[in-house]
Amino acid sequence: MSFLDYFRSQGKRSASVAKERLQIVVARERANRGGPDYLPELQSEILKVIRRYVEVDQDAVQIQLDREGDCEVLELNITLPERH
Amino acid sequence: MAKIVVVTSGKGGVGKTTTSAAIGAGLAKAGHRTVLVDFDVGLRNLDLIMGCERRVVYDFINVIHEEASLNQALIRDKRVDNLFILAASQTRDKDALTEDGVERVLTELSRDFDYIICDSPAGIERGALLAMYFADEAIIVTNPEVSSVRDSDRVLGILASKTRRAANGEPPVREQLLLTRYSPLRVQKGEMLSVEDVKEILAIDLLGVIPESQAVLNASNAGVPVILEEESDAGQAYQDAVARFLGEERPHRFLQLEKKGLFGRLFGG
Ligand SMILES: Nc1ncnc2c1ncn2[C@@H]1O[C@H](COP(=O)(O)OP(=O)(O)OP(=O)(O)O)[C@@H](O)[C@H]1O
Ligand SMILES: [Mg+2]
């Protein structure tokens, strides 16, 4: 092993981190893909309703459609801001 | 009947126009009547890359609006027989492209050509969607980099669901991956996603790998499709890709580092 391999192994991590992150995000986006066209709109309306009561970020509402056998599950995740 | 091929990517600046020019010129050189259509309305560039910018009189939008005939708008390439260009408009906005208009022009081109290559704009807005809509085949241009790979995957989703073939329940658009701006050195150092990584994530057939190459810039400076620079690495990689596109089997080149020089040997590998 040459001394350059030390630096290489550092770099190696950056490409493999990229690959892992991509695999996760692509899998999630594919899962939503077959879903109904109204999902994005549903998401933005829910966001509007939440904002009537609490000030939250644009990405506070996460929506995901999962399939379990014949059953479709709509998973809704709402992140509220930390309390001061 | 022509085959309609869209060159698309989602992400901007990854090499769609470079690829459209190269693949189009390669198909024409192989004897197929080929037309390159620039869908990037407002930001046309294909004419520059093809070196015919001073010969554009009428464009795609003029033909759609019946202000000019196709014969008036098509520019014949002076270097390669069988190759024509239909430029995009520089002045109009994207809404000037209509589905009916695009369909009419593509149908008319289909009668005279073997291949219609649609150079898509970046993004997934109207122009990009229309460039994809009528496609029989798609060349997905991707750089070995996270945002480009993710955008390519989104584009694959659109090709599978929002195209004429999908709407008519016809066999799906054939999708092939063209990995461009590939740097074997950076892959070896672990700084860049490898061709295997990208293939594994996108899970489509690999049409080719185009190395990062100075020849591309040189060719675009001169207004020559890089495939005509026959000695260059990128030119040869595009020649291989065209041969594969036409059904020939060719091994992938330019995936490994060149033979090591003194420096490489000293520091081991
Ligand atoms: N293999 C390559 N090696 C080096 N440079 C390249 C390569 N391919 C493309 N480029 C450069 O990348 C830049 C973008 O290329 P190009 O215009 O073909 O991309 P594009 O996807 O059509 O962009 P846009 O999305 O803006 O339409 C250009 O400067 C081009 O010279
Ligand atoms: Mg372009």
CSV table of C-alpha atoms and ligand atoms in Angstrom, one decimal:
chain,number,residue,atom,x,y,z
A,1,MET,CA,0.0,0.0,0.0
A,2,SER,CA,1.5,3.3,-1.0
A,3,PHE,CA,1.1,6.4,1.1
A,4,LEU,CA,-1.3,7.9,-1.4
A,5,ASP,CA,-3.8,5.2,-0.6
A,6,TYR,CA,-4.4,6.9,2.7
A,7,PHE,CA,-5.7,10.0,0.9
A,8,ARG,CA,-7.6,7.8,-1.6
A,9,SER,CA,-9.5,6.0,1.1
A,10,GLN,CA,-10.6,9.4,2.4
A,11,GLY,CA,-11.9,10.2,-1.1
A,12,LYS,CA,-13.5,6.8,-1.5
A,13,ARG,CA,-15.9,7.7,1.2
A,14,SER,CA,-17.3,10.7,-0.7
A,15,ALA,CA,-18.4,8.7,-3.8
A,16,SER,CA,-19.9,5.9,-1.6
A,17,VAL,CA,-21.7,8.4,0.6
A,18,ALA,CA,-23.1,9.9,-2.6
A,19,LYS,CA,-24.3,6.5,-3.8
A,20,GLU,CA,-26.0,5.6,-0.5
A,21,ARG,CA,-27.8,8.9,-0.3
A,22,LEU,CA,-28.9,8.6,-3.9
A,23,GLN,CA,-30.2,5.1,-3.4
A,24,ILE,CA,-32.3,6.3,-0.5
A,25,VAL,CA,-33.8,9.4,-2.1
A,26,VAL,CA,-34.4,7.6,-5.4
A,27,ALA,CA,-36.2,4.8,-3.7
A,28,ARG,CA,-38.4,7.2,-1.8
A,29,GLU,CA,-39.3,9.2,-4.9
A,30,ARG,CA,-40.1,6.1,-6.9
A,31,ALA,CA,-42.4,4.9,-4.2
A,32,ASN,CA,-44.4,8.2,-4.5
A,33,ARG,CA,-44.3,8.1,-8.2
A,34,GLY,CA,-47.2,5.8,-9.0
A,35,GLY,CA,-49.3,7.8,-6.5
A,36,PRO,CA,-52.3,9.9,-7.4
A,37,ASP,CA,-51.6,13.3,-9.1
A,38,TYR,CA,-53.3,15.2,-6.3
A,39,LEU,CA,-50.6,14.4,-3.7
A,40,PRO,CA,-48.6,17.6,-4.2
A,41,GLU,CA,-51.7,19.8,-4.0
A,42,LEU,CA,-52.9,17.9,-0.9
A,43,GLN,CA,-49.5,18.5,0.6
A,44,SER,CA,-49.6,22.3,0.0
A,45,GLU,CA,-53.2,22.6,1.3
A,46,ILE,CA,-52.4,20.8,4.5
A,47,LEU,CA,-49.4,23.1,4.9
A,48,LYS,CA,-51.7,26.1,4.4
A,49,VAL,CA,-54.1,24.8,7.1
A,50,ILE,CA,-51.2,24.2,9.6
A,51,ARG,CA,-49.9,27.7,8.9
A,52,ARG,CA,-53.1,29.2,10.0
A,53,TYR,CA,-52.2,28.1,13.5
A,54,VAL,CA,-48.4,27.7,13.7
A,55,GLU,CA,-45.6,29.2,11.7
A,56,VAL,CA,-43.8,26.3,10.1
A,57,ASP,CA,-41.2,25.8,7.4
A,58,GLN,CA,-42.1,25.0,3.7
A,59,ASP,CA,-40.9,21.4,4.2
A,60,ALA,CA,-42.7,20.9,7.5
A,61,VAL,CA,-45.3,18.6,5.9
A,62,GLN,CA,-44.0,15.4,4.4
A,63,ILE,CA,-46.4,13.1,2.7
A,64,GLN,CA,-45.7,9.6,1.5
A,65,LEU,CA,-47.8,6.8,0.0
A,66,ASP,CA,-46.8,3.3,0.9
A,67,ARG,CA,-48.2,0.1,-0.4
A,68,GLU,CA,-48.7,-2.9,1.9
A,69,GLY,CA,-50.2,-5.7,-0.1
A,70,ASP,CA,-53.5,-4.5,-1.4
A,71,CYS,CA,-53.6,-1.7,1.1
A,72,GLU,CA,-52.4,1.9,0.5
A,73,VAL,CA,-51.2,3.8,3.5
A,74,LEU,CA,-50.9,7.6,3.4
A,75,GLU,CA,-48.2,8.6,5.8
A,76,LEU,CA,-48.3,12.2,7.0
A,77,ASN,CA,-45.4,13.8,8.9
A,78,ILE,CA,-45.7,17.3,10.3
A,79,THR,CA,-42.8,18.9,12.0
A,80,LEU,CA,-43.7,21.6,14.4
A,81,PRO,CA,-41.1,24.3,15.4
A,82,GLU,CA,-39.3,24.0,18.7
A,83,ARG,CA,-41.0,25.8,21.5
A,84,HIS,CA,-39.3,28.8,23.0
B,1,MET,CA,-41.9,6.5,-40.4
B,2,ALA,CA,-39.2,8.2,-38.4
B,3,LYS,CA,-38.0,7.2,-35.0
B,4,ILE,CA,-38.4,10.1,-32.6
B,5,VAL,CA,-35.5,10.2,-30.1
B,6,VAL,CA,-35.5,12.7,-27.2
B,7,VAL,CA,-32.2,13.7,-25.6
B,8,THR,CA,-33.1,14.7,-22.0
B,9,SER,CA,-31.7,15.0,-18.5
B,10,GLY,CA,-33.7,17.1,-16.2
B,11,LYS,CA,-30.6,18.9,-14.9
B,12,GLY,CA,-29.2,21.7,-17.0
B,13,GLY,CA,-25.7,21.8,-18.5
B,14,VAL,CA,-25.0,18.1,-18.5
B,15,GLY,CA,-24.3,17.7,-22.2
B,16,LYS,CA,-27.7,17.3,-24.0
B,17,THR,CA,-27.0,19.7,-26.8
B,18,THR,CA,-23.4,18.3,-27.2
B,19,THR,CA,-24.9,14.8,-27.4
B,20,SER,CA,-27.8,15.7,-29.7
B,21,ALA,CA,-25.3,17.2,-32.2
B,22,ALA,CA,-22.9,14.2,-31.9
B,23,ILE,CA,-25.5,11.5,-32.1
B,24,GLY,CA,-27.4,13.2,-34.9
B,25,ALA,CA,-24.2,13.7,-37.0
B,26,GLY,CA,-23.3,10.1,-36.3
B,27,LEU,CA,-26.6,8.7,-37.5
B,28,ALA,CA,-26.4,10.8,-40.6
B,29,LYS,CA,-22.9,9.6,-41.3
B,30,ALA,CA,-24.2,6.1,-41.0
B,31,GLY,CA,-26.5,6.9,-43.9
B,32,HIS,CA,-29.7,7.6,-42.0
B,33,ARG,CA,-31.7,10.7,-42.9
B,34,THR,CA,-31.6,12.7,-39.6
B,35,VAL,CA,-33.1,16.0,-38.4
B,36,LEU,CA,-32.0,17.7,-35.2
B,37,VAL,CA,-34.8,19.7,-33.6
B,38,ASP,CA,-34.0,22.3,-30.9
B,39,PHE,CA,-36.8,22.4,-28.3
B,40,ASP,CA,-34.9,25.0,-26.1
B,41,VAL,CA,-37.1,27.9,-27.1
B,42,GLY,CA,-35.6,31.2,-25.9
B,43,LEU,CA,-32.2,29.8,-25.3
B,44,ARG,CA,-31.4,28.1,-28.5
B,45,ASN,CA,-27.8,26.8,-28.8
B,46,LEU,CA,-27.9,23.8,-31.1
B,47,ASP,CA,-27.4,26.0,-34.1
B,48,LEU,CA,-24.1,27.3,-32.5
B,49,ILE,CA,-22.9,23.8,-31.6
B,50,MET,CA,-23.7,22.7,-35.2
B,51,GLY,CA,-22.0,25.9,-36.6
B,52,CYS,CA,-25.0,27.0,-38.6
B,53,GLU,CA,-26.1,30.0,-36.5
B,54,ARG,CA,-25.7,32.4,-39.3
B,55,ARG,CA,-27.9,30.4,-41.6
B,56,VAL,CA,-31.0,30.5,-39.4
B,57,VAL,CA,-33.8,32.4,-41.1
B,58,TYR,CA,-36.9,30.6,-39.9
B,59,ASP,CA,-37.3,28.5,-36.8
B,60,PHE,CA,-39.4,25.8,-35.2
B,61,ILE,CA,-42.0,28.3,-33.9
B,62,ASN,CA,-42.3,30.0,-37.3
B,63,VAL,CA,-43.2,26.6,-38.7
B,64,ILE,CA,-45.7,25.9,-35.9
B,65,HIS,CA,-47.4,29.2,-36.6
B,66,GLU,CA,-47.3,28.6,-40.3
B,67,GLU,CA,-45.2,31.6,-41.0
B,68,ALA,CA,-42.8,29.4,-42.9
B,69,SER,CA,-42.8,26.0,-44.4
B,70,LEU,CA,-40.6,23.2,-43.1
B,71,ASN,CA,-38.5,23.3,-46.3
B,72,GLN,CA,-37.8,27.0,-45.7
B,73,ALA,CA,-36.8,26.4,-42.0
B,74,LEU,CA,-34.7,23.2,-42.3
B,75,ILE,CA,-31.0,23.9,-42.5
B,76,ARG,CA,-28.9,21.4,-44.4
B,77,ASP,CA,-25.6,20.6,-42.8
B,78,LYS,CA,-22.7,21.4,-45.1
B,79,ARG,CA,-20.4,18.7,-43.8
B,80,VAL,CA,-22.5,15.6,-43.4
B,81,ASP,CA,-25.1,14.4,-46.0
B,82,ASN,CA,-28.6,13.5,-44.7
B,83,LEU,CA,-28.3,15.9,-41.8
B,84,PHE,CA,-30.7,18.8,-41.2
B,85,ILE,CA,-31.3,21.2,-38.3
B,86,LEU,CA,-34.5,22.9,-37.2
B,87,ALA,CA,-33.5,25.8,-34.9
B,88,ALA,CA,-35.4,27.0,-31.9
B,89,SER,CA,-36.7,30.5,-31.7
B,90,GLN,CA,-34.6,32.9,-29.6
B,91,THR,CA,-37.2,35.6,-29.1
B,92,ARG,CA,-40.4,33.8,-28.2
B,93,ASP,CA,-41.3,32.4,-24.8
B,94,LYS,CA,-41.8,28.7,-24.0
B,95,ASP,CA,-45.6,28.9,-24.4
B,96,ALA,CA,-45.1,29.4,-28.1
B,97,LEU,CA,-44.7,25.6,-28.2
B,98,THR,CA,-48.1,23.9,-28.4
B,99,GLU,CA,-48.8,20.2,-28.3
B,100,ASP,CA,-50.8,20.4,-31.5
B,101,GLY,CA,-48.1,22.4,-33.2
B,102,VAL,CA,-45.3,20.1,-32.2
B,103,GLU,CA,-47.3,17.1,-33.2
B,104,ARG,CA,-48.0,18.5,-36.6
B,105,VAL,CA,-44.3,19.4,-37.3
B,106,LEU,CA,-43.1,16.0,-36.0
B,107,THR,CA,-45.6,14.2,-38.2
B,108,GLU,CA,-44.5,16.1,-41.3
B,109,LEU,CA,-40.8,15.4,-40.5
B,110,SER,CA,-41.6,11.7,-40.0
B,111,ARG,CA,-42.5,11.4,-43.6
B,112,ASP,CA,-39.0,12.5,-44.8
B,113,PHE,CA,-36.6,11.3,-42.1
B,114,ASP,CA,-35.4,8.2,-40.4
B,115,TYR,CA,-34.5,9.8,-37.1
B,116,ILE,CA,-35.8,12.9,-35.4
B,117,ILE,CA,-33.5,14.0,-32.6
B,118,CYS,CA,-35.2,16.3,-30.1
B,119,ASP,CA,-32.8,18.3,-28.0
B,120,SER,CA,-34.7,19.0,-24.8
B,121,PRO,CA,-34.3,22.1,-22.6
B,122,ALA,CA,-33.3,21.6,-19.0
B,123,GLY,CA,-36.0,21.2,-16.3
B,124,ILE,CA,-39.3,19.5,-16.4
B,125,GLU,CA,-41.4,22.4,-17.7
B,126,ARG,CA,-43.4,22.7,-20.9
B,127,GLY,CA,-40.6,22.6,-23.4
B,128,ALA,CA,-39.0,19.6,-21.8
B,129,LEU,CA,-42.3,17.7,-21.4
B,130,LEU,CA,-43.2,18.3,-25.1
B,131,ALA,CA,-39.7,17.2,-26.2
B,132,MET,CA,-40.4,13.9,-24.3
B,133,TYR,CA,-44.1,13.5,-25.2
B,134,PHE,CA,-43.9,12.1,-28.7
B,135,ALA,CA,-40.6,10.1,-28.2
B,136,ASP,CA,-40.1,6.5,-29.2
B,137,GLU,CA,-36.7,6.4,-27.6
B,138,ALA,CA,-34.9,8.4,-25.0
B,139,ILE,CA,-31.2,9.1,-24.4
B,140,ILE,CA,-30.9,10.1,-20.7
B,141,VAL,CA,-27.8,12.3,-20.4
B,142,THR,CA,-26.4,12.0,-16.9
B,143,ASN,CA,-23.2,13.3,-15.2
B,144,PRO,CA,-21.7,11.1,-12.4
B,145,GLU,CA,-22.9,13.5,-9.7
B,146,VAL,CA,-25.8,13.3,-7.2
B,147,SER,CA,-28.2,16.0,-8.5
B,148,SER,CA,-27.9,14.9,-12.1
B,149,VAL,CA,-28.6,11.2,-11.2
B,150,ARG,CA,-31.6,12.2,-9.1
B,151,ASP,CA,-33.0,14.4,-11.9
B,152,SER,CA,-32.4,11.6,-14.4
B,153,ASP,CA,-34.5,9.3,-12.3
B,154,ARG,CA,-37.3,11.9,-12.2
B,155,VAL,CA,-37.2,12.1,-16.0
B,156,LEU,CA,-37.5,8.3,-16.2
B,157,GLY,CA,-40.7,8.6,-14.2
B,158,ILE,CA,-42.1,11.1,-16.6
B,159,LEU,CA,-41.1,9.0,-19.6
B,160,ALA,CA,-42.9,6.1,-18.1
B,161,SER,CA,-46.2,8.0,-17.4
B,162,LYS,CA,-46.5,11.2,-19.3
B,163,THR,CA,-45.7,10.4,-22.9
B,164,ARG,CA,-47.9,9.6,-25.9
B,165,ARG,CA,-46.9,6.0,-25.7
B,166,ALA,CA,-48.0,5.8,-22.1
B,167,ALA,CA,-51.3,7.6,-22.9
B,168,ASN,CA,-52.0,5.2,-25.7
B,169,GLY,CA,-51.0,2.2,-23.8
B,170,GLU,CA,-48.3,1.4,-26.4
B,171,PRO,CA,-45.0,-0.3,-25.5
B,172,PRO,CA,-42.9,2.1,-23.3
B,173,VAL,CA,-40.3,4.6,-24.6
B,174,ARG,CA,-37.0,2.8,-24.8
B,175,GLU,CA,-34.6,4.4,-22.3
B,176,GLN,CA,-30.8,4.4,-22.6
B,177,LEU,CA,-28.3,6.0,-20.3
B,178,LEU,CA,-25.4,8.1,-21.6
B,179,LEU,CA,-23.0,9.0,-18.9
B,180,THR,CA,-21.0,12.1,-19.8
B,181,ARG,CA,-18.1,14.1,-18.4
B,182,TYR,CA,-16.7,10.9,-16.9
B,183,SER,CA,-13.3,11.1,-15.2
B,184,PRO,CA,-11.7,7.7,-14.5
B,185,LEU,CA,-9.1,9.4,-12.4
B,186,ARG,CA,-11.6,10.9,-10.0
B,187,VAL,CA,-13.6,7.6,-10.0
B,188,GLN,CA,-10.4,5.7,-9.0
B,189,LYS,CA,-9.8,8.2,-6.3
B,190,GLY,CA,-13.3,7.6,-5.0
B,191,GLU,CA,-14.4,11.2,-5.6
B,192,MET,CA,-16.8,10.5,-8.4
B,193,LEU,CA,-19.7,8.0,-8.8
B,194,SER,CA,-18.6,5.1,-11.0
B,195,VAL,CA,-20.4,3.9,-14.1
B,196,GLU,CA,-21.5,0.8,-12.1
B,197,ASP,CA,-22.9,3.0,-9.3
B,198,VAL,CA,-25.0,5.0,-11.7
B,199,LYS,CA,-26.2,2.0,-13.6
B,200,GLU,CA,-27.2,0.3,-10.4
B,201,ILE,CA,-29.2,3.3,-9.2
B,202,LEU,CA,-31.0,4.1,-12.5
B,203,ALA,CA,-31.3,0.5,-13.7
B,204,ILE,CA,-31.4,1.2,-17.4
B,205,ASP,CA,-29.3,0.1,-20.4
B,206,LEU,CA,-26.0,1.9,-20.9
B,207,LEU,CA,-25.6,3.4,-24.3
B,208,GLY,CA,-22.2,4.9,-23.6
B,209,VAL,CA,-19.7,6.7,-21.4
B,210,ILE,CA,-18.3,10.0,-22.7
B,211,PRO,CA,-15.1,11.1,-20.9
B,212,GLU,CA,-14.6,14.6,-19.7
B,213,SER,CA,-12.6,16.0,-22.6
B,214,GLN,CA,-11.1,19.2,-23.8
B,215,ALA,CA,-12.1,18.1,-27.3
B,216,VAL,CA,-15.7,18.9,-26.5
B,217,LEU,CA,-14.9,22.6,-25.8
B,218,ASN,CA,-12.7,22.8,-28.8
B,219,ALA,CA,-15.4,21.4,-31.0
B,220,SER,CA,-18.0,23.7,-29.7
B,221,ASN,CA,-15.7,26.7,-30.1
B,222,ALA,CA,-15.4,25.7,-33.8
B,223,GLY,CA,-19.1,24.8,-34.3
B,224,VAL,CA,-18.3,21.2,-35.2
B,225,PRO,CA,-20.1,18.3,-33.6
B,226,VAL,CA,-17.4,16.5,-31.6
B,227,ILE,CA,-18.1,13.2,-33.2
B,228,LEU,CA,-16.5,14.6,-36.4
B,229,GLU,CA,-13.2,15.0,-34.5
B,230,GLU,CA,-12.5,11.4,-35.2
B,231,GLU,CA,-9.2,11.2,-33.3
B,232,SER,CA,-10.5,12.6,-30.1
B,233,ASP,CA,-11.5,10.5,-27.1
B,234,ALA,CA,-15.0,12.1,-26.8
B,235,GLY,CA,-15.5,11.8,-30.6
B,236,GLN,CA,-14.6,8.1,-30.5
B,237,ALA,CA,-16.8,7.5,-27.4
B,238,TYR,CA,-19.7,9.1,-29.3
B,239,GLN,CA,-19.0,6.9,-32.4
B,240,ASP,CA,-19.2,3.9,-30.2
B,241,ALA,CA,-22.5,5.1,-28.7
B,242,VAL,CA,-24.0,5.6,-32.2
B,243,ALA,CA,-22.9,2.1,-33.2
B,244,ARG,CA,-24.6,0.7,-30.1
B,245,PHE,CA,-27.7,2.8,-30.8
B,246,LEU,CA,-27.8,1.1,-34.2
B,247,GLY,CA,-27.6,-2.3,-32.6
B,248,GLU,CA,-23.9,-3.1,-32.8
B,249,GLU,CA,-22.2,-4.5,-29.7
B,250,ARG,CA,-19.1,-2.6,-28.7
B,251,PRO,CA,-17.0,-2.8,-25.5
B,252,HIS,CA,-17.0,0.4,-23.4
B,253,ARG,CA,-13.8,2.4,-23.7
B,254,PHE,CA,-12.3,5.3,-21.7
B,255,LEU,CA,-13.4,3.8,-18.4
B,256,GLN,CA,-9.9,3.2,-17.1
B,257,LEU,CA,-7.0,5.4,-16.6
B,258,GLU,CA,-4.5,5.7,-19.3
B,259,LYS,CA,-1.3,3.7,-18.9
B,260,LYS,CA,0.5,5.0,-15.8
B,261,GLY,CA,3.3,7.4,-16.3
B,262,LEU,CA,6.4,7.6,-14.1
B,263,PHE,CA,4.4,9.5,-11.4
B,264,GLY,CA,1.7,6.8,-11.2
B,265,ARG,CA,4.3,4.0,-10.9
B,266,LEU,CA,6.2,5.8,-8.2
B,267,PHE,CA,3.2,6.2,-6.1
B,268,GLY,CA,1.6,2.9,-6.7
B,269,GLY,CA,-2.0,2.2,-7.5
C,1,LIG,N1,-17.7,15.2,-22.3
C,1,LIG,C1,-17.5,16.5,-22.0
C,1,LIG,N2,-16.3,17.0,-21.6
C,1,LIG,C2,-16.1,18.3,-21.3
C,1,LIG,N3,-17.0,19.2,-21.4
C,1,LIG,C3,-18.3,18.9,-21.7
C,1,LIG,C4,-18.6,17.5,-22.1
C,1,LIG,N4,-19.9,17.4,-22.4
C,1,LIG,C5,-20.4,18.7,-22.3
C,1,LIG,N5,-19.4,19.6,-21.9
C,1,LIG,C6,-19.5,21.0,-21.7
C,1,LIG,O1,-20.6,21.2,-20.8
C,1,LIG,C7,-21.3,22.4,-21.1
C,1,LIG,C8,-22.8,22.1,-21.3
C,1,LIG,O2,-23.0,21.3,-22.4
C,1,LIG,P1,-24.3,21.3,-23.2
C,1,LIG,O3,-24.7,22.7,-23.7
C,1,LIG,O4,-24.2,20.3,-24.2
C,1,LIG,O5,-25.3,20.9,-22.1
C,1,LIG,P2,-26.9,21.0,-22.1
C,1,LIG,O6,-27.4,19.8,-21.2
C,1,LIG,O7,-27.4,21.0,-23.5
C,1,LIG,O8,-27.2,22.3,-21.3
C,1,LIG,P3,-28.6,23.1,-21.2
C,1,LIG,O9,-29.3,22.3,-20.1
C,1,LIG,O10,-28.3,24.4,-20.8
C,1,LIG,O11,-29.3,23.0,-22.5
C,1,LIG,C9,-20.6,23.0,-22.4
C,1,LIG,O12,-19.7,24.0,-22.0
C,1,LIG,C10,-19.9,21.8,-22.9
C,1,LIG,O13,-18.8,22.2,-23.7
C,2,MG,MG,-28.8,22.4,-24.4
